[in-house]
PDB file of C-alpha atoms in Angstrom:
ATOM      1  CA  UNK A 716      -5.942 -23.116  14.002  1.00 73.00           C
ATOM      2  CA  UNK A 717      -5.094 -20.853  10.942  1.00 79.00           C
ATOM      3  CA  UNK A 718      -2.134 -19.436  10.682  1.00 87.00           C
ATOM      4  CA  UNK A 719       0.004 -16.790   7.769  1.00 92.00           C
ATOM      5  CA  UNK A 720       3.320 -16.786   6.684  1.00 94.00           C
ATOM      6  CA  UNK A 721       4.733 -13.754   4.817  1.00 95.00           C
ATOM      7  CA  UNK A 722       8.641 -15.316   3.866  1.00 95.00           C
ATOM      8  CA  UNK A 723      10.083 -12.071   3.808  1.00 95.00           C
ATOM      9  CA  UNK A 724      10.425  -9.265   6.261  1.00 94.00           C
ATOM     10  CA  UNK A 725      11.623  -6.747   3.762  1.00 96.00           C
ATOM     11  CA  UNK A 726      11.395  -6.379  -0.346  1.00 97.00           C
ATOM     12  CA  UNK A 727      13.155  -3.882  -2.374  1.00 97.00           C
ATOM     13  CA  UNK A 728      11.325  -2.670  -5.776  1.00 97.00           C
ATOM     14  CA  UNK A 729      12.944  -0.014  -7.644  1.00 97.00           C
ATOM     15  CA  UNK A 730       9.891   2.657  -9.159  1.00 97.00           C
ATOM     16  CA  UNK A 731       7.927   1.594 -12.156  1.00 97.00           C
ATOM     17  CA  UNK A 732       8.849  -1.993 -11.224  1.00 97.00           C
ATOM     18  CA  UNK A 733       5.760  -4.804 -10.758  1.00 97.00           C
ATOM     19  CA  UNK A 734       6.237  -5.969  -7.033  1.00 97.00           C
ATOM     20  CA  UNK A 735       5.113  -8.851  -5.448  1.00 97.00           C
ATOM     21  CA  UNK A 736       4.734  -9.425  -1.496  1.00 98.00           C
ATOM     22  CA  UNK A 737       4.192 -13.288  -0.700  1.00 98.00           C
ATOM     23  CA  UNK A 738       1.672 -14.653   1.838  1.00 97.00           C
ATOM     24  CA  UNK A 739       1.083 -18.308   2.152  1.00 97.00           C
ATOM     25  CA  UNK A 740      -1.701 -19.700   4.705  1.00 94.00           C
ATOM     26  CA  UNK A 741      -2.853 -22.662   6.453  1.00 91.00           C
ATOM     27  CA  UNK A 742      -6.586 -23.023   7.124  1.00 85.00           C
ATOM     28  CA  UNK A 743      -9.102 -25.939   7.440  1.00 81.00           C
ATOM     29  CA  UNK A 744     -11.551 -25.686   5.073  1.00 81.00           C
ATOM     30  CA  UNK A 745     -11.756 -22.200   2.319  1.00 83.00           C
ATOM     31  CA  UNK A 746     -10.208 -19.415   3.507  1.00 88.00           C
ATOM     32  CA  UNK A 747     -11.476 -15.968   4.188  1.00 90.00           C
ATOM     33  CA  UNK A 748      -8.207 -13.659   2.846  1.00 93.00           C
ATOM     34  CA  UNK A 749      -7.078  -9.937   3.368  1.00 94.00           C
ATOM     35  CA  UNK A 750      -4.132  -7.793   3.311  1.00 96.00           C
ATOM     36  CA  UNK A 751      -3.918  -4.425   4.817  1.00 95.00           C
ATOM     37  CA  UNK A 752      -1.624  -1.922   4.451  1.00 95.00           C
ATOM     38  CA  UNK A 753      -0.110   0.068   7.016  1.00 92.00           C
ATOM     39  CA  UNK A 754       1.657   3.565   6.054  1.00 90.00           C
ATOM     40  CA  UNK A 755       4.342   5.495   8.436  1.00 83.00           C
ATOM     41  CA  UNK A 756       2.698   6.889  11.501  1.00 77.00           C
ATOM     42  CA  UNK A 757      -0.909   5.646  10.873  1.00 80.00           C
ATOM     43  CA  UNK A 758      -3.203   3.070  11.416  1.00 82.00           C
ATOM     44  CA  UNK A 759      -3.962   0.090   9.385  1.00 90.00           C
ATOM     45  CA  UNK A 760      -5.884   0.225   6.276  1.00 93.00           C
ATOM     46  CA  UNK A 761      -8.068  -2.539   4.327  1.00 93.00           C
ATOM     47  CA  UNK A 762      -6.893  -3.158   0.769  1.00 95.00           C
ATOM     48  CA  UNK A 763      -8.533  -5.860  -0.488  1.00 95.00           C
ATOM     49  CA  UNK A 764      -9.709  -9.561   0.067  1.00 93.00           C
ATOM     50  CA  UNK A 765     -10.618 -12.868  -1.211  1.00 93.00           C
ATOM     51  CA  UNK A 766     -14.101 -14.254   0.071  1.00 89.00           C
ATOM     52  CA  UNK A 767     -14.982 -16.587  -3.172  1.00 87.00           C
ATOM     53  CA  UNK A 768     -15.351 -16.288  -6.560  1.00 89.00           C
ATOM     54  CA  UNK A 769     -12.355 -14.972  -9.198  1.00 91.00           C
ATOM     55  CA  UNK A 770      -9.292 -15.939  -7.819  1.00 93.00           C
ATOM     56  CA  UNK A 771      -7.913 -12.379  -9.079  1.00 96.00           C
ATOM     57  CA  UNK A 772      -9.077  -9.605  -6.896  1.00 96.00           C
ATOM     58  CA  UNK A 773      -8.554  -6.315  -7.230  1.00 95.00           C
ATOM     59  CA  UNK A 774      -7.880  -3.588  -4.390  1.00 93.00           C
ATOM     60  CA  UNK A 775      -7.499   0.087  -3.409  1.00 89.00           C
ATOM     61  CA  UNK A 776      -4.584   2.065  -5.108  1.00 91.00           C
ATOM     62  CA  UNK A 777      -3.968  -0.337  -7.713  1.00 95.00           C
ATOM     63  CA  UNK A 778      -3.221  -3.390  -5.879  1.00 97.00           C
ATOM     64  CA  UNK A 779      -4.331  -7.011  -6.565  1.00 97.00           C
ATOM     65  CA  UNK A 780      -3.673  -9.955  -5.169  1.00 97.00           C
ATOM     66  CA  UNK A 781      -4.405 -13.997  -6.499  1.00 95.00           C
ATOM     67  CA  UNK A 782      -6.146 -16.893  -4.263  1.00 95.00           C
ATOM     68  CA  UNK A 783      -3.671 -19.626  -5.629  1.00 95.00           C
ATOM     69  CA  UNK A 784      -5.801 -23.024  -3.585  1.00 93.00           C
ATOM     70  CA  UNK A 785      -3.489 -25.788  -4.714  1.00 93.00           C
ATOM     71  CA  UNK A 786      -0.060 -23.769  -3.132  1.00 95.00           C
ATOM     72  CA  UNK A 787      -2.080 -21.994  -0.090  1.00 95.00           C
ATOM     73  CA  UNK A 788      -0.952 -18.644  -1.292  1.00 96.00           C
ATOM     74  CA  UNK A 789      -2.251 -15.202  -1.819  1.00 97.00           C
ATOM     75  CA  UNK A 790       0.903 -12.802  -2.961  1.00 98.00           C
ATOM     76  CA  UNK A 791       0.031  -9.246  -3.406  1.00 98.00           C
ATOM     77  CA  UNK A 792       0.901  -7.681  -7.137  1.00 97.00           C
ATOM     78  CA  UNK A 793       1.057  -4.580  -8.117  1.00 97.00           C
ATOM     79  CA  UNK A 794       2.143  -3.652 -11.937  1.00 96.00           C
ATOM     80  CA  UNK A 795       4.330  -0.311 -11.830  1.00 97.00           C
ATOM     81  CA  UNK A 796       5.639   0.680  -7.938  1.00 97.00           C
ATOM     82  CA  UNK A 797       5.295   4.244  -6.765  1.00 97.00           C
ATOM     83  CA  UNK A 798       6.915   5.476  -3.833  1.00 96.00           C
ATOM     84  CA  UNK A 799       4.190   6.468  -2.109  1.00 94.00           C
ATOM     85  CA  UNK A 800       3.549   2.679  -1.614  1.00 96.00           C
ATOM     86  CA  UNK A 801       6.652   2.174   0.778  1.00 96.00           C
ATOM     87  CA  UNK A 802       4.624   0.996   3.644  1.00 95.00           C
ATOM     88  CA  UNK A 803       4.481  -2.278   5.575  1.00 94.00           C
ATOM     89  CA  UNK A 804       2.158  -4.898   4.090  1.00 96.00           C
ATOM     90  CA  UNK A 805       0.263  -7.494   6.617  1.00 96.00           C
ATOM     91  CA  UNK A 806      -1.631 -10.935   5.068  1.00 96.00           C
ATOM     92  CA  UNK A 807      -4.688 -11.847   7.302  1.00 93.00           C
ATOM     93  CA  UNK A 808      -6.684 -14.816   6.998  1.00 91.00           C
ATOM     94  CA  UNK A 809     -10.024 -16.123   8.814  1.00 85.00           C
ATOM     95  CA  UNK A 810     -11.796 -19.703   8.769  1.00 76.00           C
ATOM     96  CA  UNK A 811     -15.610 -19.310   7.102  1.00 69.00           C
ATOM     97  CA  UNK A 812     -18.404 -18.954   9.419  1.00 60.00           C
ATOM     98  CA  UNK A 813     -18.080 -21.747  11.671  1.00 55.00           C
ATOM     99  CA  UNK A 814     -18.863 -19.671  15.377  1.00 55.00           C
ATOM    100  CA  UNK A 815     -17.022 -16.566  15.502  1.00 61.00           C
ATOM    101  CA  UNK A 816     -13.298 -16.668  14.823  1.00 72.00           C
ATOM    102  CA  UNK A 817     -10.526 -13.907  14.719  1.00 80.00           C
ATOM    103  CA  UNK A 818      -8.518 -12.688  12.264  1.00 84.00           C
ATOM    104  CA  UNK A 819      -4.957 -13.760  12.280  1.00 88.00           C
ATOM    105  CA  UNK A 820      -2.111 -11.637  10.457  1.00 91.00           C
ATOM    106  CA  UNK A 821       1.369 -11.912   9.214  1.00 92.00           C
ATOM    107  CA  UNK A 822       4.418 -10.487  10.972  1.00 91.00           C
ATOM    108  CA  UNK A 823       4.522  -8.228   8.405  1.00 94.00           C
ATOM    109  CA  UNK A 824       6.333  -7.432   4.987  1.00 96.00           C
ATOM    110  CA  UNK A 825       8.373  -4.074   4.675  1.00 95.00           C
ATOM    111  CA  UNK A 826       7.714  -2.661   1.169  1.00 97.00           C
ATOM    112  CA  UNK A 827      10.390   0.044  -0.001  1.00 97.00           C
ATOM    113  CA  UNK A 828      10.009   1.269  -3.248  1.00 97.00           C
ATOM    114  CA  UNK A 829      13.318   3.302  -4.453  1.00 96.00           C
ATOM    115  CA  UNK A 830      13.043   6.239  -6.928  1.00 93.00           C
TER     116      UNK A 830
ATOM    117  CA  UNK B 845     -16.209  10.948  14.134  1.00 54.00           C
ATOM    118  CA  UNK B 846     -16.621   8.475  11.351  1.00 78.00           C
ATOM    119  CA  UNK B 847     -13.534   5.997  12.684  1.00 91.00           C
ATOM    120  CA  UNK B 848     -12.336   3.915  15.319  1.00 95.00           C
ATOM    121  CA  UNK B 849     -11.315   6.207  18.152  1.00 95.00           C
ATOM    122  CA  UNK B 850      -8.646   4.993  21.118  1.00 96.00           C
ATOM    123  CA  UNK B 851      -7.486   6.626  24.371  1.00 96.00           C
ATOM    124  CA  UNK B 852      -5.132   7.843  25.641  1.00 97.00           C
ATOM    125  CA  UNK B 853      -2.718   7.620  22.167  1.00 95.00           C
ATOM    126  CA  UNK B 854       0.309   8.108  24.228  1.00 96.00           C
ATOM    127  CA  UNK B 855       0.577   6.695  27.708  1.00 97.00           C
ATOM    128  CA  UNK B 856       4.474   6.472  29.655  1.00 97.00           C
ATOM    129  CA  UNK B 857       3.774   4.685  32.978  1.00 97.00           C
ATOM    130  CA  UNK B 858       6.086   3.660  35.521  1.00 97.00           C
ATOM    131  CA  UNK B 859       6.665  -0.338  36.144  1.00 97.00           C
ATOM    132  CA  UNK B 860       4.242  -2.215  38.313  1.00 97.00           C
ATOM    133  CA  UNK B 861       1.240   0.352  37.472  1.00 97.00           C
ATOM    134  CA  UNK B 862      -1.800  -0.293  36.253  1.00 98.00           C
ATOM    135  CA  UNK B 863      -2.985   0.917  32.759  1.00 98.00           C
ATOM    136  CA  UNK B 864      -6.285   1.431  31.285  1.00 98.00           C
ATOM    137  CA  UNK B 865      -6.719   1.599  27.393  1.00 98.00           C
ATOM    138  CA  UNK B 866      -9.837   2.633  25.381  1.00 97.00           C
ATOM    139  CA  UNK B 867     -11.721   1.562  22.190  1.00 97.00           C
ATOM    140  CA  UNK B 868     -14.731   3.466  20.224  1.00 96.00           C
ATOM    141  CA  UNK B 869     -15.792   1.487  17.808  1.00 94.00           C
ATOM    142  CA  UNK B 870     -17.649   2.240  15.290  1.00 93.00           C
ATOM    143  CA  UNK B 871     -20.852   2.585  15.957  1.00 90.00           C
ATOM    144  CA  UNK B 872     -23.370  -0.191  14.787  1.00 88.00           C
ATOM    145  CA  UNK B 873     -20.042  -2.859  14.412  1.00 90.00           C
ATOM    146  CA  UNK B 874     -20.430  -6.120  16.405  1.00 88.00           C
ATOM    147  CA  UNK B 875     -16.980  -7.010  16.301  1.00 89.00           C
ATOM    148  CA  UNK B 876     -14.083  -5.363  18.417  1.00 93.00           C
ATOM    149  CA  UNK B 877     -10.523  -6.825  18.075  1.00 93.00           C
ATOM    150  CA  UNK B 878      -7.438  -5.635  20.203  1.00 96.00           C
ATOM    151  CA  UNK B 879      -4.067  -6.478  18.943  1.00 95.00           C
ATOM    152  CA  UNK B 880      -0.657  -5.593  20.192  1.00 96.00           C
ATOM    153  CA  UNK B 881       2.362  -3.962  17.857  1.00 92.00           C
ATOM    154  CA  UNK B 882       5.820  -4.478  19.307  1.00 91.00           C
ATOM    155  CA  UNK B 883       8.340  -2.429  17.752  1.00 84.00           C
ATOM    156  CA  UNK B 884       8.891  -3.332  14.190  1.00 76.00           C
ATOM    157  CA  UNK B 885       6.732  -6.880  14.678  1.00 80.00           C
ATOM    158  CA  UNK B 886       3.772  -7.463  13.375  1.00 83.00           C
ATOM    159  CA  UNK B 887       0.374  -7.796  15.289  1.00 89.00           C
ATOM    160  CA  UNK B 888      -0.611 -10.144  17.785  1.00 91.00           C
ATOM    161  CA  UNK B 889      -4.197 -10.534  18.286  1.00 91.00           C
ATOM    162  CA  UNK B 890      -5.262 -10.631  21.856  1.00 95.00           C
ATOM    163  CA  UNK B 891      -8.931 -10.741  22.512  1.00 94.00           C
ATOM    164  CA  UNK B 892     -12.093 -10.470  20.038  1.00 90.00           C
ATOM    165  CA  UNK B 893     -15.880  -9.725  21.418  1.00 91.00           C
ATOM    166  CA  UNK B 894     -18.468 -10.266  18.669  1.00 86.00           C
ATOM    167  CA  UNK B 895     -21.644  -8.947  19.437  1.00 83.00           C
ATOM    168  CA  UNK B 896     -23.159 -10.633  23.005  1.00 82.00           C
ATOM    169  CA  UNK B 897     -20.920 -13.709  22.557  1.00 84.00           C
ATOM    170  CA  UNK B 898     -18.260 -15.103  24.978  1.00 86.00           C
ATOM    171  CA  UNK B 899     -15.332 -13.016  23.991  1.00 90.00           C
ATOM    172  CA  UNK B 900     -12.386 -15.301  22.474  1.00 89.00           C
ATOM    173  CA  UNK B 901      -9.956 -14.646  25.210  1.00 92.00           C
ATOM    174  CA  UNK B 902      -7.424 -17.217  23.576  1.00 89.00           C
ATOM    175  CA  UNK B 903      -4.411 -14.246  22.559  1.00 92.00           C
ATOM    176  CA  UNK B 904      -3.856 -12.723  26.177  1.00 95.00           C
ATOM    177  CA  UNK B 905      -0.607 -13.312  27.471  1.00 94.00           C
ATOM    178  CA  UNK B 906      -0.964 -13.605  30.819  1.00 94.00           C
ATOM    179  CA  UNK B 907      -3.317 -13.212  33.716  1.00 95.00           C
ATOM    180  CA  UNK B 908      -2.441  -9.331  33.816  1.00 97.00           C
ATOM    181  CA  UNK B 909      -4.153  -8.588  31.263  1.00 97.00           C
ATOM    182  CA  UNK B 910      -8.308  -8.566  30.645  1.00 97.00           C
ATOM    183  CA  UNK B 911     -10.574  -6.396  28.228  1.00 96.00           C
ATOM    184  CA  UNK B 912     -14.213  -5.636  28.816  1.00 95.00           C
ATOM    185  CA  UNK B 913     -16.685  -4.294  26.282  1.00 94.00           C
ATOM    186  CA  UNK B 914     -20.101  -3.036  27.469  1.00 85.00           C
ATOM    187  CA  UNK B 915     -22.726  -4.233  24.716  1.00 80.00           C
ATOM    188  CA  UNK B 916     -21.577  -3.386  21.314  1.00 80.00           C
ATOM    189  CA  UNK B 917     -19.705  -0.239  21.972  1.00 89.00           C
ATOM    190  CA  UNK B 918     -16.701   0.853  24.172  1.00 95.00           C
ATOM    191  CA  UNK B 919     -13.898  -1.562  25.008  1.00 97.00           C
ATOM    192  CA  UNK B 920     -11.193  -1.236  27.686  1.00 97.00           C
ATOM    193  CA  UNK B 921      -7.897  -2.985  27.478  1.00 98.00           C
ATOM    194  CA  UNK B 922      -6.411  -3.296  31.322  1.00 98.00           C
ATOM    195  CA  UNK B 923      -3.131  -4.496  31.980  1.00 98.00           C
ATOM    196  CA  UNK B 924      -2.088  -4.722  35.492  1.00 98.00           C
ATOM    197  CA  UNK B 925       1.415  -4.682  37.289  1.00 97.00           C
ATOM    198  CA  UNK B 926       2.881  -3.391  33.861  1.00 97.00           C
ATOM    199  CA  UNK B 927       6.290  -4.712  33.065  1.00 97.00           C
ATOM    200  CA  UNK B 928       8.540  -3.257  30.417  1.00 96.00           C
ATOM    201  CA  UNK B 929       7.590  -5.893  27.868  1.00 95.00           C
ATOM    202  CA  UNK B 930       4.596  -4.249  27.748  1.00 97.00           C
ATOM    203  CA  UNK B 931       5.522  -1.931  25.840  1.00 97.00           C
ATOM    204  CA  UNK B 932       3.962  -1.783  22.561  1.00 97.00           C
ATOM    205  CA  UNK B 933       1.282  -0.100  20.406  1.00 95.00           C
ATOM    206  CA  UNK B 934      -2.143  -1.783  21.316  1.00 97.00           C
ATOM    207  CA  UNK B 935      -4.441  -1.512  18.267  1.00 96.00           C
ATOM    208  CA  UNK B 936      -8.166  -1.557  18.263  1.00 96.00           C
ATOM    209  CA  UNK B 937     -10.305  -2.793  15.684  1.00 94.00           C
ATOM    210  CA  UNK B 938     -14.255  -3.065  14.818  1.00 92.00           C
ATOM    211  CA  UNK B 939     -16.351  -4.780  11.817  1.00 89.00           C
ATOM    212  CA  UNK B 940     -19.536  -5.144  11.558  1.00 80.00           C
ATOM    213  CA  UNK B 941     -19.908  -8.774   9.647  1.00 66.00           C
ATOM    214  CA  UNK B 942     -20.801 -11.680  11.300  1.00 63.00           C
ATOM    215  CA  UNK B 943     -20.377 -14.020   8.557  1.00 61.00           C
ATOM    216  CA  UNK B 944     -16.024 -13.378   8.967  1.00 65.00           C
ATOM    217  CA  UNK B 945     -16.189 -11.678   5.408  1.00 71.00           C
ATOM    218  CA  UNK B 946     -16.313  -7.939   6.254  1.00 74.00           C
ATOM    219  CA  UNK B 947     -13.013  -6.394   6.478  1.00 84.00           C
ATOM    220  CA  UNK B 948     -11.973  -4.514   9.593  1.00 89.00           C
ATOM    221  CA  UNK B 949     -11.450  -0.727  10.599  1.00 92.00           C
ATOM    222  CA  UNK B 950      -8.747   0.268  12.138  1.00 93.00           C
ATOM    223  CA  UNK B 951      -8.035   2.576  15.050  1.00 94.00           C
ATOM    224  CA  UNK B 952      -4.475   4.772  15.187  1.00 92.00           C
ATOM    225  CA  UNK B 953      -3.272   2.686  18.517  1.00 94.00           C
ATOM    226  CA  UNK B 954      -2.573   3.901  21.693  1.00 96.00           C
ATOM    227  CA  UNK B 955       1.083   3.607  22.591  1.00 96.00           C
ATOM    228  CA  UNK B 956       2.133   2.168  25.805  1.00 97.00           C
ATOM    229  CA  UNK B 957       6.002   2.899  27.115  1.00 97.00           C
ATOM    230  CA  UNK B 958       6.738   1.289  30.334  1.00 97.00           C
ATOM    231  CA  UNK B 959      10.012   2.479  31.946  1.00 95.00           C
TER     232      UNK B 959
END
């Protein structure tokens, strides 16, 4: 079964800062990767994800994240923090096309992004 | 509208009542995912339906609680005898890729307080 960690519940990033949020995953076979984003008081929101191809994705508002194979991992990046993106961050991974299979997500990372 | 719509968004019930929740998908997406949000946790996934295939039933908790989609539009999440770890936002979710790559849309949650 596939599974995602994301190590840390909360991370700190003062504005103007890169951040980093950390997702590793466990998967048979390549994994299907996303991360969504999920501001105060509203739903969940699609930022990006990794199906093949360039290891290096890019996203909505600035956000990227990099399919790292050899350590599992897929940590969101983002150069210079705003405030606006203080929101909490969930990794989400799916085996390929092998029957239908859901998505699994993270417990969550809580992004806070001081001014 | 354009989104994923759910009813009722608030819903306080007493304990041992039954509780209906509902899903509009979007309309032409095969997939419909419900997941549950406990209070600052992250999202457990409790039943998928893709298209006319045996829904993957595999994240329910217990017996209490079943889902029913008609076709490849509305969904109802039912959770009988409510107890108070119930309690939680219950978030729908529809795509429209069967090949696991497309990314999912998200509907605001209905919240569920169970006194």
């Amino acid at each position: 079964a596939q599974s995602v960690a994301q190590p840390e519940d909360q991370v700190n990033v003062a504005e103007g800062n890169p951040l980093t949020v950390k997702c590793t995953y466990s998967v048979s076979g390549n994994p299907y990767l996303f991360w969504y984003v999920q501001y105060p008081n509203r739903g969940l929101q699609f930022l990006l994800k990794y199906i093949t191809g360039d290891n290096l994705v890019k996203g909505s508002y600035g956000f990227e994240a990099e399919f790292n194979k050899s350590q599992t991992s897929f940590h969101l990046k983002k150069p210079s923090a705003l405030v606006s993106d203080s929101a909490l961050y969930f990794c989400a991974v799916r085996r390929p096309l092998s029957g239908n299979t859901p998505l699994v997500f993270g417990k969550g990372t809580r992004l806070s992004v001081i001014a | 509208g354009a989104g994923v719509s759910q009813s009722p968004s608030n819903k306080v019930t007493e304990k041992g009542k039954d509780v209906e929740l509902r899903c509009d998908p979007i309309s032409g997406h095969t997939a419909l995912y419900w997941y549950r949000q406990r209070l600052g946790q992250g999202l457990e996934f409790l039943i998928y339906f893709q298209g006319n295939s045996a829904p993957d039933k595999s994240g329910l908790p217990s017996d209490r609680f079943s889902a029913e989609r008609t076709g490849e539009s509305v969904s109802t999440l039912t959770i009988q005898r409510t107890q108070q770890e119930d309690s939680a936002v219950y978030l729908c979710a529809s795509g429209q890729n069967r090949e696991n790559t497309g990314e999912l849309f998200f509907g605001e949650g209905s919240r569920l307080t169970v006194l």
